[in-house]
JSON list of C-alpha atoms in Angstrom, two decimals:
[
{"chain": "A", "resi": 1, "resn": "THR", "atom": "CA", "xyz": [-0.77, -65.81, -5.67]},
{"chain": "A", "resi": 2, "resn": "GLY", "atom": "CA", "xyz": [2.99, -65.91, -5.11]},
{"chain": "A", "resi": 3, "resn": "THR", "atom": "CA", "xyz": [4.99, -66.43, -8.28]},
{"chain": "A", "resi": 4, "resn": "ARG", "atom": "CA", "xyz": [8.58, -67.07, -9.36]},
{"chain": "A", "resi": 5, "resn": "TYR", "atom": "CA", "xyz": [10.21, -67.44, -12.76]},
{"chain": "A", "resi": 6, "resn": "PHE", "atom": "CA", "xyz": [13.73, -68.86, -12.99]},
{"chain": "A", "resi": 7, "resn": "SER", "atom": "CA", "xyz": [16.05, -68.75, -16.01]},
{"chain": "A", "resi": 8, "resn": "GLN", "atom": "CA", "xyz": [19.40, -69.72, -14.49]},
{"chain": "A", "resi": 9, "resn": "PRO", "atom": "CA", "xyz": [20.77, -73.08, -13.37]},
{"chain": "A", "resi": 10, "resn": "LEU", "atom": "CA", "xyz": [19.22, -74.24, -10.10]},
{"chain": "A", "resi": 11, "resn": "HIS", "atom": "CA", "xyz": [21.91, -75.62, -7.83]},
{"chain": "A", "resi": 12, "resn": "SER", "atom": "CA", "xyz": [20.58, -75.14, -4.32]},
{"chain": "A", "resi": 13, "resn": "ILE", "atom": "CA", "xyz": [17.29, -75.01, -2.50]},
{"chain": "A", "resi": 14, "resn": "GLU", "atom": "CA", "xyz": [16.24, -74.14, 0.99]},
{"chain": "A", "resi": 15, "resn": "HIS", "atom": "CA", "xyz": [12.64, -75.17, 1.61]},
{"chain": "A", "resi": 16, "resn": "ARG", "atom": "CA", "xyz": [10.91, -73.79, 4.66]},
{"chain": "A", "resi": 17, "resn": "GLU", "atom": "CA", "xyz": [7.65, -72.25, 5.90]},
{"chain": "A", "resi": 18, "resn": "GLY", "atom": "CA", "xyz": [5.35, -74.17, 3.61]},
{"chain": "A", "resi": 19, "resn": "VAL", "atom": "CA", "xyz": [5.57, -72.42, 0.25]},
{"chain": "A", "resi": 20, "resn": "LYS", "atom": "CA", "xyz": [8.55, -70.21, 1.02]},
{"chain": "A", "resi": 21, "resn": "ILE", "atom": "CA", "xyz": [11.27, -71.32, -1.39]},
{"chain": "A", "resi": 22, "resn": "GLY", "atom": "CA", "xyz": [14.61, -69.92, -0.27]},
{"chain": "A", "resi": 23, "resn": "GLN", "atom": "CA", "xyz": [17.99, -69.11, -1.81]},
{"chain": "A", "resi": 24, "resn": "TYR", "atom": "CA", "xyz": [19.09, -70.21, -5.24]},
{"chain": "A", "resi": 25, "resn": "PHE", "atom": "CA", "xyz": [22.61, -69.65, -6.50]},
{"chain": "A", "resi": 26, "resn": "ASN", "atom": "CA", "xyz": [24.92, -70.61, -9.33]},
{"chain": "A", "resi": 27, "resn": "ARG", "atom": "CA", "xyz": [28.06, -72.32, -8.06]},
{"chain": "A", "resi": 28, "resn": "ASP", "atom": "CA", "xyz": [29.50, -72.28, -11.58]},
{"chain": "A", "resi": 29, "resn": "SER", "atom": "CA", "xyz": [29.08, -68.52, -12.00]},
{"chain": "A", "resi": 30, "resn": "GLN", "atom": "CA", "xyz": [32.52, -68.03, -13.53]},
{"chain": "A", "resi": 31, "resn": "ARG", "atom": "CA", "xyz": [31.92, -70.66, -16.19]},
{"chain": "A", "resi": 32, "resn": "ASN", "atom": "CA", "xyz": [28.47, -69.33, -16.98]},
{"chain": "A", "resi": 33, "resn": "ALA", "atom": "CA", "xyz": [29.21, -65.60, -16.60]},
{"chain": "A", "resi": 34, "resn": "GLY", "atom": "CA", "xyz": [27.69, -63.60, -19.40]},
{"chain": "A", "resi": 35, "resn": "HIS", "atom": "CA", "xyz": [25.78, -66.58, -20.74]},
{"chain": "A", "resi": 36, "resn": "VAL", "atom": "CA", "xyz": [23.15, -67.31, -18.10]},
{"chain": "A", "resi": 37, "resn": "VAL", "atom": "CA", "xyz": [20.78, -64.53, -17.11]},
{"chain": "A", "resi": 38, "resn": "ARG", "atom": "CA", "xyz": [18.92, -64.62, -13.84]},
{"chain": "A", "resi": 39, "resn": "ARG", "atom": "CA", "xyz": [15.38, -63.32, -13.88]},
{"chain": "A", "resi": 40, "resn": "ILE", "atom": "CA", "xyz": [13.15, -63.76, -10.88]},
{"chain": "A", "resi": 41, "resn": "PHE", "atom": "CA", "xyz": [9.72, -62.18, -11.08]},
{"chain": "A", "resi": 42, "resn": "ALA", "atom": "CA", "xyz": [7.82, -62.04, -7.82]},
{"chain": "A", "resi": 43, "resn": "GLN", "atom": "CA", "xyz": [4.31, -61.01, -6.89]},
{"chain": "A", "resi": 44, "resn": "ARG", "atom": "CA", "xyz": [3.90, -61.22, -3.15]},
{"chain": "A", "resi": 45, "resn": "LEU", "atom": "CA", "xyz": [0.77, -61.55, -1.13]},
{"chain": "A", "resi": 46, "resn": "ASP", "atom": "CA", "xyz": [1.59, -58.83, 1.38]},
{"chain": "A", "resi": 47, "resn": "GLY", "atom": "CA", "xyz": [3.37, -56.22, -0.68]},
{"chain": "A", "resi": 48, "resn": "ASP", "atom": "CA", "xyz": [7.09, -56.52, 0.04]},
{"chain": "A", "resi": 49, "resn": "GLU", "atom": "CA", "xyz": [6.75, -59.45, 2.41]},
{"chain": "A", "resi": 50, "resn": "LEU", "atom": "CA", "xyz": [6.07, -63.01, 1.31]},
{"chain": "A", "resi": 51, "resn": "SER", "atom": "CA", "xyz": [3.27, -64.50, 3.35]},
{"chain": "A", "resi": 52, "resn": "THR", "atom": "CA", "xyz": [4.20, -67.56, 5.41]},
{"chain": "A", "resi": 53, "resn": "SER", "atom": "CA", "xyz": [0.65, -68.90, 5.16]},
{"chain": "A", "resi": 54, "resn": "LYS", "atom": "CA", "xyz": [-0.01, -71.93, 2.95]},
{"chain": "A", "resi": 55, "resn": "ALA", "atom": "CA", "xyz": [-1.07, -69.86, -0.05]},
{"chain": "A", "resi": 56, "resn": "ALA", "atom": "CA", "xyz": [-0.88, -71.06, -3.64]},
{"chain": "A", "resi": 57, "resn": "MET", "atom": "CA", "xyz": [2.34, -70.33, -5.52]},
{"chain": "A", "resi": 58, "resn": "LYS", "atom": "CA", "xyz": [3.21, -70.62, -9.20]},
{"chain": "A", "resi": 59, "resn": "ILE", "atom": "CA", "xyz": [6.80, -71.34, -10.18]},
{"chain": "A", "resi": 60, "resn": "GLY", "atom": "CA", "xyz": [7.99, -70.90, -13.75]},
{"chain": "A", "resi": 61, "resn": "ILE", "atom": "CA", "xyz": [11.29, -72.36, -14.97]},
{"chain": "A", "resi": 62, "resn": "ASP", "atom": "CA", "xyz": [13.17, -71.94, -18.25]},
{"chain": "A", "resi": 63, "resn": "PHE", "atom": "CA", "xyz": [14.27, -75.07, -20.12]},
{"chain": "A", "resi": 64, "resn": "ASP", "atom": "CA", "xyz": [17.63, -74.62, -21.87]},
{"chain": "A", "resi": 65, "resn": "ASN", "atom": "CA", "xyz": [20.57, -73.91, -19.54]},
{"chain": "A", "resi": 66, "resn": "THR", "atom": "CA", "xyz": [18.27, -73.86, -16.52]},
{"chain": "A", "resi": 67, "resn": "LEU", "atom": "CA", "xyz": [16.80, -77.35, -16.29]},
{"chain": "A", "resi": 68, "resn": "VAL", "atom": "CA", "xyz": [19.09, -78.77, -18.96]},
{"chain": "A", "resi": 69, "resn": "ASN", "atom": "CA", "xyz": [22.87, -78.76, -18.64]},
{"chain": "A", "resi": 70, "resn": "TYR", "atom": "CA", "xyz": [24.56, -78.88, -22.07]},
{"chain": "A", "resi": 71, "resn": "GLU", "atom": "CA", "xyz": [28.08, -78.20, -20.76]},
{"chain": "A", "resi": 72, "resn": "LEU", "atom": "CA", "xyz": [29.51, -81.64, -21.55]},
{"chain": "A", "resi": 73, "resn": "ALA", "atom": "CA", "xyz": [27.06, -82.47, -24.34]},
{"chain": "A", "resi": 74, "resn": "PHE", "atom": "CA", "xyz": [28.65, -80.09, -26.83]},
{"chain": "A", "resi": 75, "resn": "ALA", "atom": "CA", "xyz": [32.07, -81.72, -26.56]},
{"chain": "A", "resi": 76, "resn": "LYS", "atom": "CA", "xyz": [30.66, -85.24, -26.65]},
{"chain": "A", "resi": 77, "resn": "VAL", "atom": "CA", "xyz": [28.34, -84.66, -29.62]},
{"chain": "A", "resi": 78, "resn": "GLY", "atom": "CA", "xyz": [30.81, -82.39, -31.38]},
{"chain": "A", "resi": 79, "resn": "LYS", "atom": "CA", "xyz": [33.45, -85.12, -31.43]},
{"chain": "A", "resi": 80, "resn": "GLU", "atom": "CA", "xyz": [31.03, -87.91, -32.29]},
{"chain": "A", "resi": 81, "resn": "GLU", "atom": "CA", "xyz": [29.52, -85.91, -35.16]},
{"chain": "A", "resi": 82, "resn": "GLY", "atom": "CA", "xyz": [32.90, -84.80, -36.52]},
{"chain": "A", "resi": 83, "resn": "PHE", "atom": "CA", "xyz": [32.70, -81.10, -35.63]},
{"chain": "A", "resi": 84, "resn": "LEU", "atom": "CA", "xyz": [35.50, -81.23, -33.08]},
{"chain": "A", "resi": 85, "resn": "PRO", "atom": "CA", "xyz": [38.82, -83.09, -33.12]},
{"chain": "A", "resi": 86, "resn": "PRO", "atom": "CA", "xyz": [39.10, -86.28, -31.03]},
{"chain": "A", "resi": 87, "resn": "GLU", "atom": "CA", "xyz": [41.59, -84.62, -28.69]},
{"chain": "A", "resi": 88, "resn": "PHE", "atom": "CA", "xyz": [39.26, -81.69, -27.92]},
{"chain": "A", "resi": 89, "resn": "ASP", "atom": "CA", "xyz": [38.98, -81.14, -24.18]},
{"chain": "A", "resi": 90, "resn": "GLY", "atom": "CA", "xyz": [36.59, -78.37, -23.22]},
{"chain": "A", "resi": 91, "resn": "GLY", "atom": "CA", "xyz": [33.01, -77.39, -22.53]},
{"chain": "A", "resi": 92, "resn": "LYS", "atom": "CA", "xyz": [30.33, -75.49, -24.37]},
{"chain": "A", "resi": 93, "resn": "LEU", "atom": "CA", "xyz": [32.11, -72.14, -24.54]},
{"chain": "A", "resi": 94, "resn": "GLN", "atom": "CA", "xyz": [35.38, -73.72, -25.66]},
{"chain": "A", "resi": 95, "resn": "ALA", "atom": "CA", "xyz": [33.53, -75.65, -28.37]},
{"chain": "A", "resi": 96, "resn": "LYS", "atom": "CA", "xyz": [31.92, -72.42, -29.56]},
{"chain": "A", "resi": 97, "resn": "ASP", "atom": "CA", "xyz": [35.26, -70.61, -29.67]},
{"chain": "A", "resi": 98, "resn": "TRP", "atom": "CA", "xyz": [36.93, -73.46, -31.57]},
{"chain": "A", "resi": 99, "resn": "LEU", "atom": "CA", "xyz": [34.17, -73.69, -34.17]},
{"chain": "A", "resi": 100, "resn": "LEU", "atom": "CA", "xyz": [34.06, -69.93, -34.67]},
{"chain": "A", "resi": 101, "resn": "GLN", "atom": "CA", "xyz": [37.77, -70.01, -35.40]},
{"chain": "A", "resi": 102, "resn": "GLN", "atom": "CA", "xyz": [37.07, -72.56, -38.14]},
{"chain": "A", "resi": 103, "resn": "ARG", "atom": "CA", "xyz": [34.02, -70.72, -39.51]},
{"chain": "A", "resi": 104, "resn": "PRO", "atom": "CA", "xyz": [33.74, -67.11, -38.25]},
{"chain": "A", "resi": 105, "resn": "ASP", "atom": "CA", "xyz": [30.32, -66.82, -39.92]},
{"chain": "A", "resi": 106, "resn": "GLY", "atom": "CA", "xyz": [28.92, -69.09, -37.19]},
{"chain": "A", "resi": 107, "resn": "TYR", "atom": "CA", "xyz": [27.69, -71.83, -39.51]},
{"chain": "A", "resi": 108, "resn": "LEU", "atom": "CA", "xyz": [29.45, -74.73, -37.75]},
{"chain": "A", "resi": 109, "resn": "TRP", "atom": "CA", "xyz": [28.52, -73.51, -34.27]},
{"chain": "A", "resi": 110, "resn": "GLU", "atom": "CA", "xyz": [24.86, -73.02, -35.20]},
{"chain": "A", "resi": 111, "resn": "LYS", "atom": "CA", "xyz": [24.75, -76.42, -36.89]},
{"chain": "A", "resi": 112, "resn": "LEU", "atom": "CA", "xyz": [26.17, -78.14, -33.81]},
{"chain": "A", "resi": 113, "resn": "GLN", "atom": "CA", "xyz": [23.72, -76.24, -31.59]},
{"chain": "A", "resi": 114, "resn": "GLY", "atom": "CA", "xyz": [20.83, -77.52, -33.69]},
{"chain": "A", "resi": 115, "resn": "ILE", "atom": "CA", "xyz": [22.03, -81.10, -33.35]},
{"chain": "A", "resi": 116, "resn": "VAL", "atom": "CA", "xyz": [22.60, -80.87, -29.58]},
{"chain": "A", "resi": 117, "resn": "TYR", "atom": "CA", "xyz": [19.25, -79.17, -28.94]},
{"chain": "A", "resi": 118, "resn": "GLY", "atom": "CA", "xyz": [17.49, -81.60, -31.27]},
{"chain": "A", "resi": 119, "resn": "ARG", "atom": "CA", "xyz": [18.28, -85.19, -32.19]},
{"chain": "A", "resi": 120, "resn": "ARG", "atom": "CA", "xyz": [21.22, -85.45, -29.73]},
{"chain": "A", "resi": 121, "resn": "ILE", "atom": "CA", "xyz": [19.62, -83.80, -26.73]},
{"chain": "A", "resi": 122, "resn": "ASP", "atom": "CA", "xyz": [19.97, -87.20, -25.07]},
{"chain": "A", "resi": 123, "resn": "ALA", "atom": "CA", "xyz": [23.60, -86.23, -24.34]},
{"chain": "A", "resi": 124, "resn": "ALA", "atom": "CA", "xyz": [22.46, -83.43, -22.00]},
{"chain": "A", "resi": 125, "resn": "GLU", "atom": "CA", "xyz": [21.75, -83.91, -18.31]},
{"chain": "A", "resi": 126, "resn": "PRO", "atom": "CA", "xyz": [19.65, -82.15, -15.68]},
{"chain": "A", "resi": 127, "resn": "TYR", "atom": "CA", "xyz": [21.59, -79.52, -13.76]},
{"chain": "A", "resi": 128, "resn": "ASP", "atom": "CA", "xyz": [22.76, -80.40, -10.27]},
{"chain": "A", "resi": 129, "resn": "GLY", "atom": "CA", "xyz": [20.00, -79.49, -7.86]},
{"chain": "A", "resi": 130, "resn": "VAL", "atom": "CA", "xyz": [17.14, -79.59, -10.38]},
{"chain": "A", "resi": 131, "resn": "LEU", "atom": "CA", "xyz": [15.60, -82.82, -9.16]},
{"chain": "A", "resi": 132, "resn": "THR", "atom": "CA", "xyz": [15.93, -81.76, -5.52]},
{"chain": "A", "resi": 133, "resn": "PHE", "atom": "CA", "xyz": [14.29, -78.44, -6.36]},
{"chain": "A", "resi": 134, "resn": "LEU", "atom": "CA", "xyz": [11.38, -80.07, -8.19]},
{"chain": "A", "resi": 135, "resn": "ARG", "atom": "CA", "xyz": [10.79, -82.62, -5.43]},
{"chain": "A", "resi": 136, "resn": "ALA", "atom": "CA", "xyz": [10.65, -79.76, -2.92]},
{"chain": "A", "resi": 137, "resn": "CYS", "atom": "CA", "xyz": [8.10, -77.96, -5.10]},
{"chain": "A", "resi": 138, "resn": "ARG", "atom": "CA", "xyz": [6.07, -81.15, -5.36]},
{"chain": "A", "resi": 139, "resn": "ARG", "atom": "CA", "xyz": [6.02, -81.61, -1.57]},
{"chain": "A", "resi": 140, "resn": "ALA", "atom": "CA", "xyz": [5.14, -77.99, -0.84]},
{"chain": "A", "resi": 141, "resn": "PRO", "atom": "CA", "xyz": [1.43, -77.31, -0.39]},
{"chain": "A", "resi": 142, "resn": "ASP", "atom": "CA", "xyz": [-0.41, -75.73, -3.34]},
{"chain": "A", "resi": 143, "resn": "VAL", "atom": "CA", "xyz": [2.64, -75.16, -5.56]},
{"chain": "A", "resi": 144, "resn": "GLU", "atom": "CA", "xyz": [2.19, -75.40, -9.33]},
{"chain": "A", "resi": 145, "resn": "THR", "atom": "CA", "xyz": [5.25, -75.64, -11.58]},
{"chain": "A", "resi": 146, "resn": "PHE", "atom": "CA", "xyz": [5.48, -74.47, -15.20]},
{"chain": "A", "resi": 147, "resn": "ILE", "atom": "CA", "xyz": [8.17, -74.69, -17.88]},
{"chain": "A", "resi": 148, "resn": "VAL", "atom": "CA", "xyz": [8.21, -71.73, -20.28]},
{"chain": "A", "resi": 149, "resn": "SER", "atom": "CA", "xyz": [10.89, -71.60, -22.95]},
{"chain": "A", "resi": 150, "resn": "HIS", "atom": "CA", "xyz": [11.79, -69.80, -26.16]},
{"chain": "A", "resi": 151, "resn": "LYS", "atom": "CA", "xyz": [12.15, -72.72, -28.58]},
{"chain": "A", "resi": 152, "resn": "THR", "atom": "CA", "xyz": [11.53, -72.70, -32.31]},
{"chain": "A", "resi": 153, "resn": "LEU", "atom": "CA", "xyz": [10.19, -75.75, -34.13]},
{"chain": "A", "resi": 154, "resn": "LEU", "atom": "CA", "xyz": [13.34, -76.30, -36.19]},
{"chain": "A", "resi": 155, "resn": "ALA", "atom": "CA", "xyz": [17.03, -75.47, -35.77]},
{"chain": "A", "resi": 156, "resn": "HIS", "atom": "CA", "xyz": [19.31, -73.58, -38.13]},
{"chain": "A", "resi": 157, "resn": "HIS", "atom": "CA", "xyz": [21.20, -75.75, -40.63]},
{"chain": "A", "resi": 158, "resn": "ASP", "atom": "CA", "xyz": [19.75, -79.03, -39.34]},
{"chain": "A", "resi": 159, "resn": "GLY", "atom": "CA", "xyz": [19.13, -81.23, -42.34]},
{"chain": "A", "resi": 160, "resn": "SER", "atom": "CA", "xyz": [17.40, -83.88, -40.23]},
{"chain": "A", "resi": 161, "resn": "GLY", "atom": "CA", "xyz": [14.37, -81.63, -39.69]},
{"chain": "A", "resi": 162, "resn": "THR", "atom": "CA", "xyz": [14.18, -82.60, -36.02]},
{"chain": "A", "resi": 163, "resn": "ASN", "atom": "CA", "xyz": [11.34, -80.91, -34.16]},
{"chain": "A", "resi": 164, "resn": "LEU", "atom": "CA", "xyz": [13.09, -79.18, -31.25]},
{"chain": "A", "resi": 165, "resn": "ARG", "atom": "CA", "xyz": [9.96, -79.06, -29.13]},
{"chain": "A", "resi": 166, "resn": "ASP", "atom": "CA", "xyz": [9.31, -82.78, -29.54]},
{"chain": "A", "resi": 167, "resn": "ALA", "atom": "CA", "xyz": [12.96, -83.44, -28.68]},
{"chain": "A", "resi": 168, "resn": "ALA", "atom": "CA", "xyz": [12.64, -81.36, -25.51]},
{"chain": "A", "resi": 169, "resn": "LEU", "atom": "CA", "xyz": [9.50, -83.22, -24.43]},
{"chain": "A", "resi": 170, "resn": "LYS", "atom": "CA", "xyz": [11.24, -86.55, -25.05]},
{"chain": "A", "resi": 171, "resn": "TRP", "atom": "CA", "xyz": [14.14, -85.37, -22.87]},
{"chain": "A", "resi": 172, "resn": "LEU", "atom": "CA", "xyz": [11.72, -84.48, -20.07]},
{"chain": "A", "resi": 173, "resn": "MET", "atom": "CA", "xyz": [10.10, -87.92, -20.37]},
{"chain": "A", "resi": 174, "resn": "LYS", "atom": "CA", "xyz": [13.46, -89.73, -20.55]},
{"chain": "A", "resi": 175, "resn": "ASN", "atom": "CA", "xyz": [14.53, -88.02, -17.34]},
{"chain": "A", "resi": 176, "resn": "ASN", "atom": "CA", "xyz": [11.18, -88.87, -15.69]},
{"chain": "A", "resi": 177, "resn": "LEU", "atom": "CA", "xyz": [10.32, -85.24, -14.99]},
{"chain": "A", "resi": 178, "resn": "PHE", "atom": "CA", "xyz": [6.63, -85.92, -15.57]},
{"chain": "A", "resi": 179, "resn": "ASP", "atom": "CA", "xyz": [6.79, -88.50, -12.79]},
{"chain": "A", "resi": 180, "resn": "ASP", "atom": "CA", "xyz": [4.56, -87.74, -9.82]},
{"chain": "A", "resi": 181, "resn": "ARG", "atom": "CA", "xyz": [7.67, -87.18, -7.68]},
{"chain": "A", "resi": 182, "resn": "TYR", "atom": "CA", "xyz": [8.35, -83.91, -9.50]},
{"chain": "A", "resi": 183, "resn": "GLY", "atom": "CA", "xyz": [4.88, -82.49, -10.04]},
{"chain": "A", "resi": 184, "resn": "ILE", "atom": "CA", "xyz": [5.29, -81.17, -13.60]},
{"chain": "A", "resi": 185, "resn": "GLU", "atom": "CA", "xyz": [2.26, -81.69, -15.82]},
{"chain": "A", "resi": 186, "resn": "ILE", "atom": "CA", "xyz": [2.83, -81.92, -19.56]},
{"chain": "A", "resi": 187, "resn": "THR", "atom": "CA", "xyz": [0.02, -79.37, -19.99]},
{"chain": "A", "resi": 188, "resn": "ASN", "atom": "CA", "xyz": [2.17, -76.89, -18.02]},
{"chain": "A", "resi": 189, "resn": "VAL", "atom": "CA", "xyz": [5.01, -76.99, -20.56]},
{"chain": "A", "resi": 190, "resn": "TYR", "atom": "CA", "xyz": [5.05, -74.08, -23.04]},
{"chain": "A", "resi": 191, "resn": "PHE", "atom": "CA", "xyz": [7.45, -73.60, -25.94]},
{"chain": "A", "resi": 192, "resn": "GLU", "atom": "CA", "xyz": [7.22, -70.24, -27.68]},
{"chain": "A", "resi": 193, "resn": "GLY", "atom": "CA", "xyz": [8.58, -69.24, -31.09]},
{"chain": "A", "resi": 194, "resn": "THR", "atom": "CA", "xyz": [10.00, -65.83, -30.10]},
{"chain": "A", "resi": 195, "resn": "ARG", "atom": "CA", "xyz": [11.28, -64.19, -26.94]},
{"chain": "A", "resi": 196, "resn": "ASP", "atom": "CA", "xyz": [8.41, -61.71, -27.04]},
{"chain": "A", "resi": 197, "resn": "GLU", "atom": "CA", "xyz": [5.94, -64.61, -27.14]},
{"chain": "A", "resi": 198, "resn": "LYS", "atom": "CA", "xyz": [7.76, -66.17, -24.21]},
{"chain": "A", "resi": 199, "resn": "VAL", "atom": "CA", "xyz": [7.41, -62.98, -22.19]},
{"chain": "A", "resi": 200, "resn": "SER", "atom": "CA", "xyz": [3.72, -62.78, -23.11]},
{"chain": "A", "resi": 201, "resn": "ARG", "atom": "CA", "xyz": [3.21, -66.36, -21.97]},
{"chain": "A", "resi": 202, "resn": "ILE", "atom": "CA", "xyz": [4.94, -65.66, -18.65]},
{"chain": "A", "resi": 203, "resn": "LYS", "atom": "CA", "xyz": [2.61, -62.72, -18.13]},
{"chain": "A", "resi": 204, "resn": "SER", "atom": "CA", "xyz": [-0.50, -64.62, -19.17]},
{"chain": "A", "resi": 205, "resn": "LEU", "atom": "CA", "xyz": [0.31, -67.40, -16.69]},
{"chain": "A", "resi": 206, "resn": "GLY", "atom": "CA", "xyz": [0.81, -64.83, -13.95]},
{"chain": "A", "resi": 207, "resn": "LEU", "atom": "CA", "xyz": [4.45, -65.76, -13.39]}
]
């Protein structure tokens, strides 16, 4: 079984030779440098060469900062929730830097993260290319897609007690990613409490 696991934004897809999924790249590499890690794990049918036959393939994708783009959400939510000044004009990294200047202990930044990843995840959008990628996977013969993510139940300093996993599932439903056009089954979505558990899940699924 061919397998892939992606944990960087998906911006481009070349789909050819049945299940052969081609080049992926990050057009915003400068903005995301040092913050988005690319990990692609491959097990190929013929050793070093990927078979061009219509063999089954499993594709695993991370959730945060891979499917979900929070770049503009932090500024929007930060201003609406009173963390950032109305005149703030920046993205996620700029919001982090500004909040760390106000509270070097990280409290404000972690609190805003919890809100954005939880009850205000509605402000986030799918990355450019995600829907195209998933439609290509859906059309390809014998391809099964999984989402595997490190996501705790609750966020730091979030008094609302929002369940982060429920919020993530609601985001997937709101963006219609369980629609038949995209081929993701809700039973193929896994949220793990630690990074070690995430790695174990990836291995157990054969990704």
